[in-house]
């Protein structure tokens, strides 16, 4: 599904350059379920954004489903973000003026789905994440857990094979966080590839595979644990 | 086709969601449009009215008066009177075959005009039938102007200025055929002048004049001399009027033996004054247009500002949408569509409102003398088109640049925007 070789990301802030990712080599297969762990600032989000085609790498090569991302046009990238990848953010990133239903509708809208299909799909997904009674609520009228469930429903809108979650439980308490993780487990059981950043060692330990990061580089588990 | 329907769906949805901000922008633009259209329509109304007024005397001619010589010429003394006779006309016409018309008239101030027990003291003007169109002396329904037959037969017929009629025979409904007296000589009324606005004149205003055939005039007062000549040219020759008057002066100098350089004749080129008037009015119109444009520019800056602010506010939104698979072009087009819609709404409503208002105002019969001079506000098609074009340009720019900026960075950058 994902193959990266020698991917680096360099940020330039004024005259200072900072290497947020160094020579990352990674392969993630179809239907894998990975946790990305590492200290704050280690480059987890940077990596995730590149995987999600929300950002581009400075050097190195990234293949998504065998296709070289660097060669894709803006429209191809947009379509990949729309149909292949479902992204869940730590800070939800819902549209503040729109209701839960309308937020879930966004990817469907850009996929050009008919109104009837959009409404059906929104209802189905919100029911699935347990928010059937909150369809007309705006983000300001929902709890953090509810907002994150809306975000998960939105990520599922176009039924993408790859789900990327950047600390989906970071802003939630353990119990609501657990419910979200249960949701991801279900999604994995359905056959999706899932990559999830988390700070919670308990959650990370539950997943089949862990990816450890330190100072922008991938490290093996033993060194990171020490 | 599909991307169009996507654009439309996104546009409609977001527009409904953010109608408050949109409405505010539309109102701002409406205000600007109303201001500029109001100014422009006042300018247009004034321009049209003044044009009509200044043409009330007729157009396309020069008035030429005889005078006295100031220099000796070929042994002839200075101070000689150079006046023109009725039989000079064929001579001038032959010398100026390309002129539209060379004619002349005679007038006498303070003649006693009476009808039944009423009398007035008015100017009497003896002239030719050509004056009808030349000087815009059009008869009201049922009447006519002086014609060739009148002239041939030296008929005692009279064409009255409308104010003379109103003063002399206020209660007479059909004055045609009535008999009035000019210095105790009976005349038959053949026509009453259609009222007109007239700001220029070289004697008295036409509405206060009494017009009779020149031949009748000559027999009445035994008068050989014209008071003035009129030299009219075709529209295509308007720019060459001075050349025509120079030639007429030369012809007169040859016949009456004076130095053509000696400024004997009095010449009033009405085309020239008309042009001057037009220029002043045009200047006024441009000035009003400029003031209006500045007003609109302020409204435009407001719109641009709101669009700009909204893009900043909506940068995160753009980030979210792009992360959810929105294409760059969709986002930019959405913003442009929004801006265009806003400008069209504000501009369209504003222009239609002013149009309806001015049209309604025209229907109201108001008898305010100021309106005769000022005219009534009029929306001209060109003004409207220009304003629409400016608005559309403004809308596109205001929508395009901010959204291009916001959508050209990577989604992460927009999402991180605070
Ligand atoms: N736009 C940017 N410009 C400059 N430096 C950046 C930028 N984005 C990230 N960085 C830097 O890159 C490093 C990695 O950031 P990243 O967000 O990937 O960390 P993270 O592992 O996700 O941390 P956290 O667990 O706190 O979310 C950080 O040191 C950060 O300061
Ligand atoms: Mg992070």
mmCIF file of C-alpha atoms in Angstrom, chain A residues 3-222:
data_model
loop_
_atom_site.group_PDB
_atom_site.id
_atom_site.type_symbol
_atom_site.label_atom_id
_atom_site.label_comp_id
_atom_site.label_asym_id
_atom_site.label_seq_id
_atom_site.Cartn_x
_atom_site.Cartn_y
_atom_site.Cartn_z
ATOM 1 C CA UNK A 3 6.346 2.440 0.266
ATOM 2 C CA UNK A 4 8.769 5.199 1.177
ATOM 3 C CA UNK A 5 12.451 5.317 0.457
ATOM 4 C CA UNK A 6 14.793 7.942 1.904
ATOM 5 C CA UNK A 7 12.025 10.450 2.475
ATOM 6 C CA UNK A 8 13.144 13.661 4.171
ATOM 7 C CA UNK A 9 11.334 16.841 5.049
ATOM 8 C CA UNK A 10 13.177 20.070 5.642
ATOM 9 C CA UNK A 11 11.494 23.176 7.021
ATOM 10 C CA UNK A 12 12.956 26.606 6.419
ATOM 11 C CA UNK A 13 12.063 29.174 9.025
ATOM 12 C CA UNK A 14 13.862 32.357 8.135
ATOM 13 C CA UNK A 15 17.549 31.424 7.938
ATOM 14 C CA UNK A 16 17.118 28.322 10.098
ATOM 15 C CA UNK A 17 16.558 24.986 8.409
ATOM 16 C CA UNK A 18 15.104 22.096 10.354
ATOM 17 C CA UNK A 19 15.022 18.493 9.280
ATOM 18 C CA UNK A 20 11.715 17.149 10.567
ATOM 19 C CA UNK A 21 12.116 13.826 8.731
ATOM 20 C CA UNK A 22 15.400 12.127 7.924
ATOM 21 C CA UNK A 23 15.741 9.298 5.434
ATOM 22 C CA UNK A 24 12.561 7.514 6.305
ATOM 23 C CA UNK A 25 12.240 4.073 4.739
ATOM 24 C CA UNK A 26 9.006 2.302 5.420
ATOM 25 C CA UNK A 27 6.629 -0.177 3.882
ATOM 26 C CA UNK A 28 3.058 -0.649 4.998
ATOM 27 C CA UNK A 29 1.057 -3.411 3.438
ATOM 28 C CA UNK A 30 -2.574 -3.588 2.560
ATOM 29 C CA UNK A 31 -4.827 -4.208 5.624
ATOM 30 C CA UNK A 32 -2.099 -3.412 8.118
ATOM 31 C CA UNK A 33 -2.992 -1.704 11.380
ATOM 32 C CA UNK A 34 -0.124 0.408 12.696
ATOM 33 C CA UNK A 35 0.477 2.674 15.605
ATOM 34 C CA UNK A 36 2.980 5.492 15.210
ATOM 35 C CA UNK A 37 4.551 6.447 18.520
ATOM 36 C CA UNK A 38 7.303 8.773 19.573
ATOM 37 C CA UNK A 39 8.001 11.855 21.637
ATOM 38 C CA UNK A 40 6.500 15.183 20.765
ATOM 39 C CA UNK A 41 8.265 16.843 17.872
ATOM 40 C CA UNK A 42 9.671 13.601 16.544
ATOM 41 C CA UNK A 43 8.019 14.083 13.191
ATOM 42 C CA UNK A 44 4.977 11.819 13.467
ATOM 43 C CA UNK A 45 2.518 14.346 12.061
ATOM 44 C CA UNK A 46 4.968 15.369 9.379
ATOM 45 C CA UNK A 47 5.199 11.768 8.238
ATOM 46 C CA UNK A 48 1.451 11.288 8.421
ATOM 47 C CA UNK A 49 0.765 14.419 6.361
ATOM 48 C CA UNK A 50 3.108 13.219 3.653
ATOM 49 C CA UNK A 51 1.461 9.796 3.645
ATOM 50 C CA UNK A 52 -1.917 11.529 3.404
ATOM 51 C CA UNK A 53 -0.816 13.693 0.469
ATOM 52 C CA UNK A 54 -1.519 16.800 2.512
ATOM 53 C CA UNK A 55 2.119 17.828 2.234
ATOM 54 C CA UNK A 56 5.011 16.905 0.016
ATOM 55 C CA UNK A 57 8.397 15.571 0.955
ATOM 56 C CA UNK A 58 11.633 17.466 0.338
ATOM 57 C CA UNK A 59 13.564 14.479 -0.987
ATOM 58 C CA UNK A 60 13.025 10.753 -1.374
ATOM 59 C CA UNK A 61 10.344 8.745 -3.061
ATOM 60 C CA UNK A 62 6.873 7.879 -1.920
ATOM 61 C CA UNK A 63 4.734 5.301 -3.683
ATOM 62 C CA UNK A 64 1.059 5.017 -2.816
ATOM 63 C CA UNK A 65 -0.540 1.863 -4.228
ATOM 64 C CA UNK A 66 2.387 1.604 -6.597
ATOM 65 C CA UNK A 67 2.053 5.123 -7.933
ATOM 66 C CA UNK A 68 4.707 7.749 -7.424
ATOM 67 C CA UNK A 69 3.042 10.618 -5.587
ATOM 68 C CA UNK A 70 5.569 13.210 -6.756
ATOM 69 C CA UNK A 71 4.458 12.647 -10.341
ATOM 70 C CA UNK A 72 0.794 13.247 -9.677
ATOM 71 C CA UNK A 73 -1.047 16.371 -10.731
ATOM 72 C CA UNK A 74 -2.897 18.554 -8.228
ATOM 73 C CA UNK A 75 -6.205 17.125 -9.394
ATOM 74 C CA UNK A 76 -4.999 13.548 -9.025
ATOM 75 C CA UNK A 77 -3.842 14.336 -5.495
ATOM 76 C CA UNK A 78 -7.210 15.883 -4.709
ATOM 77 C CA UNK A 79 -8.959 12.767 -5.955
ATOM 78 C CA UNK A 80 -6.709 10.559 -3.830
ATOM 79 C CA UNK A 81 -7.457 12.639 -0.742
ATOM 80 C CA UNK A 82 -11.102 12.372 -1.651
ATOM 81 C CA UNK A 83 -11.457 8.661 -2.351
ATOM 82 C CA UNK A 84 -8.397 6.720 -1.263
ATOM 83 C CA UNK A 85 -7.582 8.314 2.066
ATOM 84 C CA UNK A 86 -9.723 9.163 5.073
ATOM 85 C CA UNK A 87 -7.946 11.570 7.410
ATOM 86 C CA UNK A 88 -8.841 12.066 11.073
ATOM 87 C CA UNK A 89 -7.211 14.986 12.849
ATOM 88 C CA UNK A 90 -6.370 15.494 16.491
ATOM 89 C CA UNK A 91 -8.162 18.848 16.454
ATOM 90 C CA UNK A 92 -11.127 17.449 14.452
ATOM 91 C CA UNK A 93 -11.004 20.174 11.753
ATOM 92 C CA UNK A 94 -14.752 20.256 11.302
ATOM 93 C CA UNK A 95 -16.375 23.179 9.500
ATOM 94 C CA UNK A 96 -17.705 25.329 12.341
ATOM 95 C CA UNK A 97 -20.738 26.685 10.493
ATOM 96 C CA UNK A 98 -21.954 23.295 9.313
ATOM 97 C CA UNK A 99 -23.973 20.618 11.092
ATOM 98 C CA UNK A 100 -22.677 17.103 11.733
ATOM 99 C CA UNK A 101 -24.517 15.890 8.665
ATOM 100 C CA UNK A 102 -23.147 18.687 6.494
ATOM 101 C CA UNK A 103 -19.611 18.009 7.689
ATOM 102 C CA UNK A 104 -19.861 14.367 6.735
ATOM 103 C CA UNK A 105 -21.269 15.475 3.405
ATOM 104 C CA UNK A 106 -18.124 17.408 2.401
ATOM 105 C CA UNK A 107 -16.114 14.565 0.781
ATOM 106 C CA UNK A 108 -19.294 13.295 -0.894
ATOM 107 C CA UNK A 109 -19.895 16.756 -2.292
ATOM 108 C CA UNK A 110 -16.437 16.892 -3.845
ATOM 109 C CA UNK A 111 -16.895 13.376 -5.175
ATOM 110 C CA UNK A 112 -19.872 14.714 -7.106
ATOM 111 C CA UNK A 113 -22.431 12.401 -5.526
ATOM 112 C CA UNK A 114 -26.112 13.081 -5.967
ATOM 113 C CA UNK A 115 -28.017 14.765 -3.193
ATOM 114 C CA UNK A 116 -30.081 11.684 -2.451
ATOM 115 C CA UNK A 117 -27.020 9.480 -2.147
ATOM 116 C CA UNK A 118 -25.227 12.061 -0.010
ATOM 117 C CA UNK A 119 -28.050 12.257 2.492
ATOM 118 C CA UNK A 120 -28.403 8.481 2.686
ATOM 119 C CA UNK A 121 -24.684 8.020 3.208
ATOM 120 C CA UNK A 122 -24.479 10.753 5.873
ATOM 121 C CA UNK A 123 -27.344 9.190 7.806
ATOM 122 C CA UNK A 124 -25.831 5.720 7.533
ATOM 123 C CA UNK A 125 -22.388 6.841 8.698
ATOM 124 C CA UNK A 126 -23.619 8.966 11.568
ATOM 125 C CA UNK A 127 -25.818 6.120 12.741
ATOM 126 C CA UNK A 128 -22.832 3.867 12.530
ATOM 127 C CA UNK A 129 -20.718 6.093 14.794
ATOM 128 C CA UNK A 130 -23.683 6.383 17.142
ATOM 129 C CA UNK A 131 -24.734 9.951 16.385
ATOM 130 C CA UNK A 132 -28.121 9.421 14.757
ATOM 131 C CA UNK A 133 -29.673 11.942 17.132
ATOM 132 C CA UNK A 134 -26.984 14.612 16.600
ATOM 133 C CA UNK A 135 -27.185 14.970 12.832
ATOM 134 C CA UNK A 136 -28.344 18.575 12.961
ATOM 135 C CA UNK A 137 -25.913 19.682 15.687
ATOM 136 C CA UNK A 138 -23.112 22.059 14.939
ATOM 137 C CA UNK A 139 -19.611 21.361 16.293
ATOM 138 C CA UNK A 140 -20.164 23.946 19.054
ATOM 139 C CA UNK A 141 -23.143 21.925 20.203
ATOM 140 C CA UNK A 142 -21.217 18.670 20.560
ATOM 141 C CA UNK A 143 -18.690 17.124 22.951
ATOM 142 C CA UNK A 144 -15.128 16.348 21.898
ATOM 143 C CA UNK A 145 -15.900 12.644 21.559
ATOM 144 C CA UNK A 146 -18.919 13.398 19.433
ATOM 145 C CA UNK A 147 -16.937 15.759 17.224
ATOM 146 C CA UNK A 148 -14.260 13.137 16.706
ATOM 147 C CA UNK A 149 -16.918 10.591 15.781
ATOM 148 C CA UNK A 150 -18.267 13.035 13.221
ATOM 149 C CA UNK A 151 -14.720 13.364 11.899
ATOM 150 C CA UNK A 152 -14.419 9.572 11.643
ATOM 151 C CA UNK A 153 -17.748 9.395 9.838
ATOM 152 C CA UNK A 154 -16.471 12.070 7.452
ATOM 153 C CA UNK A 155 -13.239 10.135 6.856
ATOM 154 C CA UNK A 156 -15.373 7.137 5.879
ATOM 155 C CA UNK A 157 -17.627 9.077 3.546
ATOM 156 C CA UNK A 158 -16.244 7.800 0.261
ATOM 157 C CA UNK A 159 -15.359 4.392 1.745
ATOM 158 C CA UNK A 160 -11.556 4.838 1.455
ATOM 159 C CA UNK A 161 -9.240 1.833 1.811
ATOM 160 C CA UNK A 162 -6.709 3.833 3.861
ATOM 161 C CA UNK A 163 -7.507 5.589 7.144
ATOM 162 C CA UNK A 164 -4.955 7.970 8.650
ATOM 163 C CA UNK A 165 -5.545 9.235 12.167
ATOM 164 C CA UNK A 166 -3.301 11.825 13.805
ATOM 165 C CA UNK A 167 -3.841 11.398 17.546
ATOM 166 C CA UNK A 168 -7.573 10.820 17.228
ATOM 167 C CA UNK A 169 -7.819 10.303 20.991
ATOM 168 C CA UNK A 170 -5.420 13.069 21.975
ATOM 169 C CA UNK A 171 -8.132 15.502 23.004
ATOM 170 C CA UNK A 172 -10.412 12.909 24.582
ATOM 171 C CA UNK A 173 -10.586 11.206 27.951
ATOM 172 C CA UNK A 174 -9.710 7.527 28.215
ATOM 173 C CA UNK A 175 -13.255 6.247 27.975
ATOM 174 C CA UNK A 176 -14.354 8.250 24.933
ATOM 175 C CA UNK A 177 -10.914 7.615 23.440
ATOM 176 C CA UNK A 178 -11.499 3.888 23.933
ATOM 177 C CA UNK A 179 -14.782 4.121 22.021
ATOM 178 C CA UNK A 180 -12.973 5.768 19.104
ATOM 179 C CA UNK A 181 -10.304 3.062 19.114
ATOM 180 C CA UNK A 182 -13.064 0.422 19.087
ATOM 181 C CA UNK A 183 -14.389 2.142 15.994
ATOM 182 C CA UNK A 184 -10.987 1.917 14.321
ATOM 183 C CA UNK A 185 -10.772 -1.762 15.247
ATOM 184 C CA UNK A 186 -14.059 -2.316 13.440
ATOM 185 C CA UNK A 187 -12.792 -0.438 10.420
ATOM 186 C CA UNK A 188 -9.700 -2.613 10.349
ATOM 187 C CA UNK A 189 -11.814 -5.746 10.603
ATOM 188 C CA UNK A 190 -13.671 -4.544 7.520
ATOM 189 C CA UNK A 191 -10.405 -4.726 5.627
ATOM 190 C CA UNK A 192 -9.070 -1.201 5.733
ATOM 191 C CA UNK A 193 -5.471 -0.178 6.179
ATOM 192 C CA UNK A 194 -5.141 2.003 9.258
ATOM 193 C CA UNK A 195 -2.288 4.135 10.533
ATOM 194 C CA UNK A 196 -2.824 5.877 13.836
ATOM 195 C CA UNK A 197 -0.559 8.222 15.740
ATOM 196 C CA UNK A 198 -0.956 7.912 19.474
ATOM 197 C CA UNK A 199 0.758 8.984 22.692
ATOM 198 C CA UNK A 200 -1.065 6.335 24.661
ATOM 199 C CA UNK A 201 1.200 3.276 25.172
ATOM 200 C CA UNK A 202 -1.815 1.114 26.079
ATOM 201 C CA UNK A 203 -3.495 1.839 22.781
ATOM 202 C CA UNK A 204 -0.254 1.359 20.857
ATOM 203 C CA UNK A 205 0.327 -1.990 22.527
ATOM 204 C CA UNK A 206 -3.069 -3.262 21.372
ATOM 205 C CA UNK A 207 -2.245 -2.760 17.694
ATOM 206 C CA UNK A 208 -0.529 -5.390 15.557
ATOM 207 C CA UNK A 209 2.325 -3.165 14.510
ATOM 208 C CA UNK A 210 4.128 -0.232 16.083
ATOM 209 C CA UNK A 211 6.300 2.320 14.318
ATOM 210 C CA UNK A 212 8.626 4.244 16.567
ATOM 211 C CA UNK A 213 9.996 7.657 15.740
ATOM 212 C CA UNK A 214 12.683 9.796 17.262
ATOM 213 C CA UNK A 215 14.188 13.052 15.976
ATOM 214 C CA UNK A 216 12.607 12.617 12.598
ATOM 215 C CA UNK A 217 13.872 9.106 12.023
ATOM 216 C CA UNK A 218 12.335 5.634 12.383
ATOM 217 C CA UNK A 219 13.909 3.632 15.192
ATOM 218 C CA UNK A 220 13.367 0.077 16.314
ATOM 219 C CA UNK A 221 11.278 -0.647 19.340
ATOM 220 C CA UNK A 222 14.055 -1.499 21.809
#
